[in-house]
mmCIF file of C-alpha atoms (C1' of nucleotides) in Angstrom:
data_model
loop_
_atom_site.group_PDB
_atom_site.id
_atom_site.type_symbol
_atom_site.label_atom_id
_atom_site.label_comp_id
_atom_site.label_asym_id
_atom_site.label_seq_id
_atom_site.Cartn_x
_atom_site.Cartn_y
_atom_site.Cartn_z
ATOM 1 C CA MET A 686 25.248 -9.173 15.886
ATOM 2 C CA ALA A 687 26.543 -9.463 12.766
ATOM 3 C CA ASP A 688 25.396 -13.218 12.748
ATOM 4 C CA THR A 689 21.685 -12.194 13.496
ATOM 5 C CA ASP A 690 21.609 -9.411 11.125
ATOM 6 C CA HIS A 691 22.803 -12.135 8.152
ATOM 7 C CA ALA A 692 20.261 -14.585 9.401
ATOM 8 C CA LEU A 693 17.097 -12.136 8.772
ATOM 9 C CA GLN A 694 18.023 -11.500 5.191
ATOM 10 C CA PRO A 695 15.251 -11.734 2.958
ATOM 11 C CA PRO A 696 15.959 -14.124 0.094
ATOM 12 C CA ALA A 697 18.192 -13.023 -3.060
ATOM 13 C CA ARG A 698 14.901 -13.102 -5.274
ATOM 14 C CA LEU A 699 13.345 -10.552 -3.432
ATOM 15 C CA ARG A 700 16.507 -8.189 -2.680
ATOM 16 C CA GLU A 701 16.667 -8.157 -6.434
ATOM 17 C CA LEU A 702 13.458 -6.516 -7.285
ATOM 18 C CA ALA A 703 12.952 -2.676 -6.991
ATOM 19 C CA SER A 704 9.417 -3.094 -6.463
ATOM 20 C CA TRP A 705 9.719 -4.875 -3.464
ATOM 21 C CA GLN A 706 12.371 -2.777 -2.073
ATOM 22 C CA ALA A 707 10.405 0.359 -2.569
ATOM 23 C CA ASN A 708 7.121 -1.206 -1.044
ATOM 24 C CA LYS A 709 9.451 -1.897 2.076
ATOM 25 C CA VAL A 710 10.846 1.487 2.254
ATOM 26 C CA SER A 711 7.057 2.750 1.982
ATOM 27 C CA THR A 712 6.282 0.560 4.810
ATOM 28 C CA LEU A 713 9.212 1.860 6.779
ATOM 29 C CA GLY A 714 7.805 5.375 6.005
ATOM 30 C CA ALA A 715 4.263 4.332 6.767
ATOM 31 C CA ARG A 716 5.240 3.148 10.304
ATOM 32 C CA LEU A 717 7.517 5.974 11.211
ATOM 33 C CA THR A 718 4.870 8.206 10.095
ATOM 34 C CA ALA A 719 2.368 6.090 12.422
ATOM 35 C CA GLN A 720 4.260 6.998 15.585
ATOM 36 C CA ARG A 721 3.427 10.359 15.020
ATOM 37 C CA MET A 722 0.353 11.193 13.418
ATOM 38 C CA PRO A 723 -2.839 9.233 11.912
ATOM 39 C CA LEU A 724 -2.194 7.443 8.946
ATOM 40 C CA SER A 725 -4.707 9.156 7.351
ATOM 41 C CA ALA A 726 -3.111 12.495 7.413
ATOM 42 C CA ARG A 727 -0.637 11.407 4.839
ATOM 43 C CA ALA A 728 -3.271 12.162 2.347
ATOM 44 C CA ASP A 729 -4.581 14.878 4.228
ATOM 45 C CA PHE A 730 -0.929 16.391 3.598
ATOM 46 C CA ALA A 731 -0.836 15.677 -0.238
ATOM 47 C CA VAL A 732 -3.974 17.184 -0.926
ATOM 48 C CA LEU A 733 -3.188 20.563 1.254
ATOM 49 C CA ALA A 734 0.442 20.680 -0.342
ATOM 50 C CA ALA A 735 -1.506 20.448 -3.618
ATOM 51 C CA LEU A 736 -3.745 23.100 -2.690
ATOM 52 C CA GLU A 737 -0.716 25.325 -1.292
ATOM 53 C CA GLU A 738 1.420 25.272 -4.402
ATOM 54 C CA TYR A 739 -0.941 25.624 -7.196
ATOM 55 C CA GLY A 740 -4.133 27.361 -5.402
ATOM 56 C CA ALA A 741 -8.030 26.461 -6.348
ATOM 57 C CA LEU A 742 -8.240 23.231 -7.824
ATOM 58 C CA SER A 743 -11.024 21.054 -9.194
ATOM 59 C CA GLN A 744 -11.070 17.592 -7.692
ATOM 60 C CA ALA A 745 -10.588 15.618 -10.957
ATOM 61 C CA GLU A 746 -6.934 17.980 -10.859
ATOM 62 C CA ILE A 747 -6.071 17.173 -7.311
ATOM 63 C CA GLY A 748 -6.465 13.722 -8.549
ATOM 64 C CA ARG A 749 -4.243 13.911 -11.704
ATOM 65 C CA ARG A 750 -1.627 15.762 -9.625
ATOM 66 C CA LEU A 751 -1.436 13.304 -6.869
ATOM 67 C CA GLY A 752 -2.229 10.053 -8.706
ATOM 68 C CA LEU A 753 -5.370 9.438 -6.879
ATOM 69 C CA ASP A 754 -8.385 7.973 -7.722
ATOM 70 C CA ARG A 755 -11.498 10.482 -8.011
ATOM 71 C CA ASN A 756 -13.549 9.047 -5.858
ATOM 72 C CA ASP A 757 -10.604 8.461 -3.169
ATOM 73 C CA VAL A 758 -10.300 12.486 -3.494
ATOM 74 C CA SER A 759 -13.966 12.717 -3.118
ATOM 75 C CA GLY A 760 -13.435 11.099 0.525
ATOM 76 C CA ILE A 761 -10.529 12.752 1.748
ATOM 77 C CA LEU A 762 -11.893 16.303 0.614
ATOM 78 C CA THR A 763 -14.954 15.070 2.663
ATOM 79 C CA ARG A 764 -12.988 15.158 5.791
ATOM 80 C CA LEU A 765 -10.795 17.700 5.318
ATOM 81 C CA GLU A 766 -13.923 20.025 4.743
ATOM 82 C CA GLY A 767 -15.681 18.411 7.952
ATOM 83 C CA GLY A 768 -12.299 19.759 9.661
ATOM 84 C CA ARG A 769 -12.415 23.191 8.074
ATOM 85 C CA GLN A 770 -9.209 22.847 6.024
ATOM 86 C CA VAL A 771 -10.374 23.187 2.715
ATOM 87 C CA ASP A 772 -13.581 25.100 1.351
ATOM 88 C CA ARG A 773 -15.108 23.523 -1.669
ATOM 89 C CA GLN A 774 -17.704 25.517 -4.009
ATOM 90 C CA ALA A 775 -19.271 24.607 -7.419
ATOM 91 C CA ASP A 776 -17.542 25.955 -10.107
ATOM 92 C CA PRO A 777 -19.789 28.623 -11.747
ATOM 93 C CA ALA A 778 -18.056 28.496 -15.121
ATOM 94 C CA ASN A 779 -18.508 24.924 -14.926
ATOM 95 C CA ARG A 780 -21.072 23.343 -12.541
ATOM 96 C CA ARG A 781 -19.843 19.983 -13.336
ATOM 97 C CA ARG A 782 -16.534 20.800 -11.196
ATOM 98 C CA ASN A 783 -15.796 21.969 -7.257
ATOM 99 C CA VAL A 784 -13.723 24.374 -7.267
ATOM 100 C CA VAL A 785 -11.156 23.409 -3.683
ATOM 101 C CA THR A 786 -9.097 25.803 -1.843
ATOM 102 C CA LEU A 787 -7.098 25.831 1.007
ATOM 103 C CA THR A 788 -8.035 27.457 4.234
ATOM 104 C CA ALA A 789 -6.215 29.297 6.954
ATOM 105 C CA ALA A 790 -6.769 26.329 9.095
ATOM 106 C CA GLY A 791 -5.799 23.924 6.280
ATOM 107 C CA GLN A 792 -2.414 25.875 6.010
ATOM 108 C CA GLN A 793 -1.715 25.878 9.843
ATOM 109 C CA HIS A 794 -2.322 21.930 9.832
ATOM 110 C CA LEU A 795 -0.233 21.986 6.476
ATOM 111 C CA GLU A 796 2.882 23.308 8.377
ATOM 112 C CA GLU A 797 2.052 20.953 11.286
ATOM 113 C CA LEU A 798 2.299 17.794 9.415
ATOM 114 C CA GLN A 799 5.474 19.378 7.564
ATOM 115 C CA ARG A 800 7.251 19.205 10.555
ATOM 116 C CA HIS A 801 5.911 15.561 11.036
ATOM 117 C CA ALA A 802 7.015 14.475 7.150
ATOM 118 C CA ASP A 803 10.361 16.240 7.694
ATOM 119 C CA ALA A 804 11.077 14.295 10.747
ATOM 120 C CA VAL A 805 10.218 10.845 9.248
ATOM 121 C CA GLN A 806 12.422 11.562 6.456
ATOM 122 C CA ALA A 807 15.319 12.389 8.438
ATOM 123 C CA GLU A 808 14.797 9.096 10.433
ATOM 124 C CA LEU A 809 13.950 7.021 7.046
ATOM 125 C CA LEU A 810 17.443 8.329 5.214
ATOM 126 C CA ALA A 811 19.641 8.104 8.180
ATOM 127 C CA GLY A 812 21.899 5.436 6.830
ATOM 128 C CA LEU A 813 22.619 7.047 3.777
ATOM 129 C CA ASP A 814 24.627 10.113 3.968
ATOM 130 C CA ALA A 815 23.676 13.660 2.152
ATOM 131 C CA ALA A 816 24.991 12.748 -1.473
ATOM 132 C CA GLU A 817 23.488 9.144 -1.352
ATOM 133 C CA ARG A 818 20.000 11.061 -0.126
ATOM 134 C CA GLN A 819 20.262 13.398 -3.113
ATOM 135 C CA GLN A 820 20.707 10.470 -5.489
ATOM 136 C CA LEU A 821 18.291 8.562 -4.537
ATOM 137 C CA GLN A 822 15.887 10.763 -4.307
ATOM 138 C CA SER A 823 16.976 11.780 -7.877
ATOM 139 C CA LEU A 824 16.883 8.126 -9.154
ATOM 140 C CA LEU A 825 13.268 7.561 -7.739
ATOM 141 C CA ALA A 826 11.928 10.765 -9.184
ATOM 142 C CA LYS A 827 13.380 9.883 -12.884
ATOM 143 C CA LEU A 828 11.796 6.680 -12.478
ATOM 144 C CA LEU A 829 8.725 8.386 -11.453
ATOM 145 C CA ASP A 830 8.695 10.483 -14.586
ATOM 146 C CA SER A 831 9.019 8.198 -17.310
ATOM 147 C CA HIS A 832 5.525 6.424 -16.126
ATOM 148 C CA ASN A 833 3.568 9.787 -15.912
ATOM 149 C CA PRO A 834 0.618 9.594 -14.123
ATOM 150 C CA GLN A 835 -2.831 8.716 -16.028
ATOM 151 C CA PRO A 836 -5.672 10.719 -15.519
ATOM 152 C CA ALA A 837 -8.171 9.027 -13.425
ATOM 153 C CA MET J 663 2.564 16.917 -24.745
ATOM 154 C CA ALA J 664 4.956 18.975 -22.468
ATOM 155 C CA ASP J 665 2.632 21.279 -21.341
ATOM 156 C CA THR J 666 0.278 18.737 -19.940
ATOM 157 C CA ASP J 667 3.257 16.783 -18.713
ATOM 158 C CA HIS J 668 4.293 19.710 -16.520
ATOM 159 C CA ALA J 669 0.795 20.874 -15.675
ATOM 160 C CA LEU J 670 0.627 17.137 -14.013
ATOM 161 C CA GLN J 671 3.441 17.901 -11.322
ATOM 162 C CA PRO J 672 2.553 16.678 -8.135
ATOM 163 C CA PRO J 673 3.827 19.630 -5.572
ATOM 164 C CA ALA J 674 7.245 20.091 -4.225
ATOM 165 C CA ARG J 675 6.412 19.302 -0.521
ATOM 166 C CA LEU J 676 5.644 15.373 -1.487
ATOM 167 C CA ARG J 677 8.244 15.444 -4.442
ATOM 168 C CA GLU J 678 10.917 15.857 -1.920
ATOM 169 C CA LEU J 679 9.541 13.159 0.383
ATOM 170 C CA ALA J 680 11.520 9.731 -0.240
ATOM 171 C CA SER J 681 8.525 7.825 1.569
ATOM 172 C CA TRP J 682 6.288 9.455 -1.071
ATOM 173 C CA GLN J 683 8.277 8.621 -3.825
ATOM 174 C CA ALA J 684 8.646 4.973 -2.742
ATOM 175 C CA ASN J 685 5.170 4.572 -2.580
ATOM 176 C CA LYS J 686 4.340 5.678 -5.548
ATOM 177 C CA VAL J 687 6.956 3.268 -7.243
ATOM 178 C CA SER J 688 5.609 0.587 -5.069
ATOM 179 C CA THR J 689 1.958 1.453 -6.373
ATOM 180 C CA LEU J 690 3.336 1.456 -10.112
ATOM 181 C CA GLY J 691 4.987 -1.812 -9.441
ATOM 182 C CA ALA J 692 1.495 -3.464 -8.242
ATOM 183 C CA ARG J 693 -0.042 -1.778 -11.054
ATOM 184 C CA LEU J 694 1.944 -3.562 -13.388
ATOM 185 C CA THR J 695 2.098 -6.748 -11.693
ATOM 186 C CA ALA J 696 -1.965 -6.975 -11.633
ATOM 187 C CA GLN J 697 -1.585 -7.055 -15.225
ATOM 188 C CA ARG J 698 -0.060 -10.489 -14.850
ATOM 189 C CA MET J 699 -1.213 -12.298 -11.956
ATOM 190 C CA PRO J 700 -3.407 -11.399 -8.886
ATOM 191 C CA LEU J 701 -1.558 -9.450 -6.617
ATOM 192 C CA SER J 702 -1.918 -11.873 -3.623
ATOM 193 C CA ALA J 703 0.706 -13.681 -5.660
ATOM 194 C CA ARG J 704 3.398 -11.057 -4.569
ATOM 195 C CA ALA J 705 3.145 -12.933 -0.729
ATOM 196 C CA ASP J 706 3.189 -16.242 -2.340
ATOM 197 C CA PHE J 707 6.204 -15.319 -4.161
ATOM 198 C CA ALA J 708 7.905 -14.474 -1.105
ATOM 199 C CA VAL J 709 7.131 -17.243 0.829
ATOM 200 C CA LEU J 710 8.427 -19.611 -1.587
ATOM 201 C CA ALA J 711 11.374 -17.404 -2.192
ATOM 202 C CA ALA J 712 12.207 -17.905 0.990
ATOM 203 C CA LEU J 713 11.601 -21.702 1.671
ATOM 204 C CA GLU J 714 14.025 -22.137 -2.023
ATOM 205 C CA GLU J 715 16.942 -20.245 -0.678
ATOM 206 C CA TYR J 716 16.563 -21.257 2.839
ATOM 207 C CA GLY J 717 15.336 -24.783 2.981
ATOM 208 C CA ALA J 718 12.551 -25.638 5.840
ATOM 209 C CA LEU J 719 11.698 -22.984 8.129
ATOM 210 C CA SER J 720 9.309 -22.264 10.789
ATOM 211 C CA GLN J 721 6.674 -19.502 10.108
ATOM 212 C CA ALA J 722 8.181 -17.309 12.494
ATOM 213 C CA GLU J 723 11.421 -17.357 10.727
ATOM 214 C CA ILE J 724 9.565 -16.730 7.414
ATOM 215 C CA GLY J 725 7.879 -13.888 9.102
ATOM 216 C CA ARG J 726 11.224 -12.606 10.184
ATOM 217 C CA ARG J 727 12.978 -13.000 6.880
ATOM 218 C CA LEU J 728 10.195 -11.273 4.476
ATOM 219 C CA GLY J 729 9.295 -8.531 7.333
ATOM 220 C CA LEU J 730 5.774 -9.550 7.656
ATOM 221 C CA ASP J 731 3.392 -10.062 10.509
ATOM 222 C CA ARG J 732 3.009 -13.751 11.944
ATOM 223 C CA ASN J 733 -0.761 -13.669 11.656
ATOM 224 C CA ASP J 734 -0.522 -12.753 7.843
ATOM 225 C CA VAL J 735 2.302 -15.264 7.752
ATOM 226 C CA SER J 736 -0.255 -17.787 8.906
ATOM 227 C CA GLY J 737 -2.692 -16.910 6.092
ATOM 228 C CA ILE J 738 -0.317 -16.856 3.117
ATOM 229 C CA LEU J 739 0.759 -20.433 4.425
ATOM 230 C CA THR J 740 -2.634 -21.394 4.619
ATOM 231 C CA ARG J 741 -3.435 -20.445 1.193
ATOM 232 C CA LEU J 742 -0.260 -21.763 -0.148
ATOM 233 C CA GLU J 743 -0.767 -25.205 1.277
ATOM 234 C CA GLY J 744 -4.018 -25.446 0.016
ATOM 235 C CA GLY J 745 -2.530 -25.186 -3.105
ATOM 236 C CA ARG J 746 0.006 -27.762 -2.307
ATOM 237 C CA GLN J 747 2.731 -25.447 -2.894
ATOM 238 C CA VAL J 748 4.025 -25.943 0.673
ATOM 239 C CA ASP J 749 4.244 -29.022 3.043
ATOM 240 C CA ARG J 750 3.631 -27.664 6.953
ATOM 241 C CA GLN J 751 4.088 -30.127 9.745
ATOM 242 C CA ALA J 752 4.524 -29.788 13.461
ATOM 243 C CA ASP J 753 8.290 -30.001 14.557
ATOM 244 C CA PRO J 754 8.784 -32.626 16.475
ATOM 245 C CA ALA J 755 11.928 -31.224 18.120
ATOM 246 C CA ASN J 756 9.466 -27.940 19.272
ATOM 247 C CA ARG J 757 5.942 -28.590 19.060
ATOM 248 C CA ARG J 758 5.466 -24.643 19.237
ATOM 249 C CA ARG J 759 6.797 -24.573 15.875
ATOM 250 C CA ASN J 760 5.490 -25.578 12.457
ATOM 251 C CA VAL J 761 8.095 -26.578 9.810
ATOM 252 C CA VAL J 762 7.495 -25.520 6.479
ATOM 253 C CA THR J 763 8.798 -26.881 3.060
ATOM 254 C CA LEU J 764 8.557 -26.188 -0.488
ATOM 255 C CA THR J 765 7.059 -28.779 -2.688
ATOM 256 C CA ALA J 766 8.037 -29.297 -6.370
ATOM 257 C CA ALA J 767 4.489 -27.799 -7.302
ATOM 258 C CA GLY J 768 5.704 -24.731 -5.330
ATOM 259 C CA GLN J 769 8.929 -25.157 -7.137
ATOM 260 C CA GLN J 770 7.610 -24.430 -10.515
ATOM 261 C CA HIS J 771 5.298 -21.644 -9.467
ATOM 262 C CA LEU J 772 7.872 -20.028 -7.880
ATOM 263 C CA GLU J 773 9.609 -20.139 -11.730
ATOM 264 C CA GLU J 774 6.202 -18.728 -13.380
ATOM 265 C CA LEU J 775 5.938 -15.883 -10.764
ATOM 266 C CA GLN J 776 9.931 -15.292 -11.357
ATOM 267 C CA ARG J 777 9.223 -14.884 -15.148
ATOM 268 C CA HIS J 778 6.456 -12.541 -14.129
ATOM 269 C CA ALA J 779 8.452 -10.775 -11.701
ATOM 270 C CA ASP J 780 11.167 -10.386 -14.188
ATOM 271 C CA ALA J 781 8.912 -9.012 -16.514
ATOM 272 C CA VAL J 782 7.338 -6.511 -14.120
ATOM 273 C CA GLN J 783 11.019 -5.391 -13.364
ATOM 274 C CA ALA J 784 11.998 -4.337 -16.584
ATOM 275 C CA GLU J 785 9.061 -2.461 -17.819
ATOM 276 C CA LEU J 786 9.298 -0.510 -14.144
ATOM 277 C CA LEU J 787 12.929 0.294 -14.403
ATOM 278 C CA ALA J 788 12.586 0.997 -18.284
ATOM 279 C CA GLY J 789 13.578 4.748 -17.868
ATOM 280 C CA LEU J 790 16.867 4.188 -16.238
ATOM 281 C CA ASP J 791 19.830 3.069 -17.547
ATOM 282 C CA ALA J 792 21.788 -0.038 -16.241
ATOM 283 C CA ALA J 793 24.034 1.782 -14.271
ATOM 284 C CA GLU J 794 20.962 3.734 -12.970
ATOM 285 C CA ARG J 795 19.212 0.730 -12.317
ATOM 286 C CA GLN J 796 22.048 -0.642 -10.043
ATOM 287 C CA GLN J 797 22.281 2.442 -8.247
ATOM 288 C CA LEU J 798 18.738 2.700 -7.276
ATOM 289 C CA GLN J 799 18.731 -0.905 -5.977
ATOM 290 C CA SER J 800 21.801 -0.790 -3.820
ATOM 291 C CA LEU J 801 20.578 2.733 -2.342
ATOM 292 C CA LEU J 802 17.264 1.082 -1.505
ATOM 293 C CA ALA J 803 19.259 -1.776 -0.548
ATOM 294 C CA LYS J 804 21.252 0.549 2.004
ATOM 295 C CA LEU J 805 18.583 2.109 3.370
ATOM 296 C CA LEU J 806 16.598 -0.905 4.267
ATOM 297 C CA ASP J 807 19.692 -2.624 5.784
ATOM 298 C CA SER J 808 20.470 0.305 7.993
ATOM 299 C CA HIS J 809 16.580 -0.636 9.310
ATOM 300 C CA ASN J 810 16.774 -3.848 10.071
ATOM 301 C CA PRO J 811 13.597 -5.821 10.242
ATOM 302 C CA GLN J 812 12.172 -6.292 13.850
ATOM 303 C CA PRO J 813 11.131 -9.716 14.878
ATOM 304 C CA ALA J 814 6.895 -10.230 14.816
ATOM 305 C "C1'" DG U 1119 5.105 -25.414 39.878
ATOM 306 C "C1'" DG U 1120 4.998 -21.027 38.895
ATOM 307 C "C1'" DC U 1121 6.525 -17.349 35.463
ATOM 308 C "C1'" DC U 1122 7.570 -15.577 31.206
ATOM 309 C "C1'" DA U 1123 8.517 -16.032 26.626
ATOM 310 C "C1'" DA U 1124 7.786 -18.362 21.635
ATOM 311 C "C1'" DC U 1125 4.976 -20.120 18.213
ATOM 312 C "C1'" DG U 1126 0.701 -20.256 15.797
ATOM 313 C "C1'" DT U 1127 -4.399 -19.378 15.284
ATOM 314 C "C1'" DT U 1128 -8.607 -16.648 15.448
ATOM 315 C "C1'" DG U 1129 -10.919 -12.449 15.379
ATOM 316 C "C1'" DG U 1130 -10.746 -7.815 14.206
ATOM 317 C "C1'" DT U 1131 -9.227 -3.140 11.903
ATOM 318 C "C1'" DT U 1132 -7.332 1.004 9.088
ATOM 319 C "C1'" DA U 1133 -6.015 2.593 5.068
ATOM 320 C "C1'" DT U 1134 -4.714 2.226 0.204
ATOM 321 C "C1'" DC U 1135 -5.900 1.429 -4.442
ATOM 322 C "C1'" DC U 1136 -9.144 0.100 -7.625
ATOM 323 C "C1'" DC U 1137 -13.465 -0.748 -10.212
ATOM 324 C "C1'" DA U 1138 -18.896 0.177 -11.521
ATOM 325 C "C1'" DA U 1139 -22.900 2.701 -11.988
ATOM 326 C "C1'" DC U 1140 -25.116 6.831 -12.081
ATOM 327 C "C1'" DA U 1141 -26.526 11.758 -12.602
ATOM 328 C "C1'" DT U 1142 -25.682 15.930 -14.099
ATOM 329 C "C1'" DA U 1143 -23.282 19.157 -17.139
ATOM 330 C "C1'" DG U 1144 -20.651 21.334 -21.231
ATOM 331 C "C1'" DC U 1145 -19.366 20.632 -26.218
ATOM 332 C "C1'" DA U 1146 -19.122 19.474 -30.739
ATOM 333 C "C1'" DG U 1147 -21.027 18.138 -34.852
ATOM 334 C "C1'" DC U 1148 -25.242 17.593 -37.589
ATOM 335 C "C1'" DG Q 1176 -32.204 21.353 -31.118
ATOM 336 C "C1'" DC Q 1177 -31.068 16.917 -30.969
ATOM 337 C "C1'" DT Q 1178 -27.521 13.124 -30.457
ATOM 338 C "C1'" DG Q 1179 -23.110 11.443 -29.152
ATOM 339 C "C1'" DC Q 1180 -19.297 11.839 -26.534
ATOM 340 C "C1'" DT Q 1181 -17.204 13.462 -22.781
ATOM 341 C "C1'" DA Q 1182 -16.128 15.220 -17.803
ATOM 342 C "C1'" DT Q 1183 -17.142 15.574 -13.186
ATOM 343 C "C1'" DG Q 1184 -18.477 14.266 -8.716
ATOM 344 C "C1'" DT Q 1185 -20.909 11.016 -5.994
ATOM 345 C "C1'" DT Q 1186 -22.402 6.270 -4.145
ATOM 346 C "C1'" DG Q 1187 -21.271 1.960 -3.484
ATOM 347 C "C1'" DG Q 1188 -18.367 -1.938 -3.256
ATOM 348 C "C1'" DG Q 1189 -14.235 -5.167 -3.303
ATOM 349 C "C1'" DA Q 1190 -8.945 -6.823 -2.909
ATOM 350 C "C1'" DT Q 1191 -4.630 -6.210 -0.655
ATOM 351 C "C1'" DA Q 1192 -1.511 -5.184 2.728
ATOM 352 C "C1'" DA Q 1193 -0.078 -4.199 7.327
ATOM 353 C "C1'" DC Q 1194 -1.246 -3.905 11.670
ATOM 354 C "C1'" DC Q 1195 -3.256 -4.847 16.605
ATOM 355 C "C1'" DA Q 1196 -5.329 -7.572 20.649
ATOM 356 C "C1'" DA Q 1197 -6.329 -12.323 22.449
ATOM 357 C "C1'" DC Q 1198 -5.963 -17.177 23.455
ATOM 358 C "C1'" DG Q 1199 -3.987 -21.743 23.777
ATOM 359 C "C1'" DT Q 1200 -0.228 -24.873 23.684
ATOM 360 C "C1'" DT Q 1201 4.565 -25.402 24.445
ATOM 361 C "C1'" DG Q 1202 9.320 -25.202 26.082
ATOM 362 C "C1'" DG Q 1203 13.028 -23.313 29.499
ATOM 363 C "C1'" DC Q 1204 14.447 -21.374 33.714
ATOM 364 C "C1'" DC Q 1205 14.388 -20.628 38.430
#
DNA sequence: GGCCAACGTTGGTTATCCCAACATAGCAGC
DNA sequence: GCTGCTATGTTGGGATAACCAACGTTGGCC
């Protein structure tokens, strides 16, 4: 009912804040995601996707590409390594670093997670038409690019 | 340097996900906010703003308007009540409910938090021009409106 | 009066983001 | 070669938000 829809509106001071709006969209995305897979799989997906696109990476570089704290990267890789989805080895050329690579099982899991991600995206953006989706994502990308990620 | 800027790009599979983009924008907003005030003040701001705009509200209604879990609302109000920024009393008409009202100190704190929020917003959106900001917020609002908040 | 729903509280978990400190390794400058 | 600095990864932790379950009280309906 229109009346009840209106009654539940947040205050204008919040509606005008892009950070609040983005947070709510993010929370919606998380809620839709949780219906399909454990929430921790989002971090897994990010790491697996980076390895697929860029090939072997150091942990530090994974962190820089994904905007993640390096000890969070360490924990994510421990989990993925335990599930045989990545392999990590000390870099012989520079023993401060680990080289992380995607395994075949990891690639398969990435494809499965991508299907979930696509379903979430479709449901999340269902209220926008194709041009609006394109425009929203383009503006979000522009905003993010204007704040370059800092190395961890 | 352009070369290093390009090198730090996240993978395409992430860049295409609006929920990932929204999460990153939200995290940026949090980071900028943390430079100005404790992060918990964001929740305070939301509650104070709702009370200012809609007058006395029950805890349940605060939760519905802000998309918050009702035991999180309880905790936030405990903190605000302790700081004398809100007042809460059992509703004589329906003793299942508390009626929550904004105090003068709460109104003052709201104004102070609004100044911080404005500064964060300006910095967050600095990379977009006025038309782009308007458009981004309009699209985010449309997306959010298409997913009506569920009562807690 | 029994049942169901609403409201608020208490007690908790999970995930993300962030900070600090430490050990090891690599490199440049002297 | 020694020193100082930076890079990398790990261990250990805290803060915040979002979420879940159970309980007690209250109100309304049949």
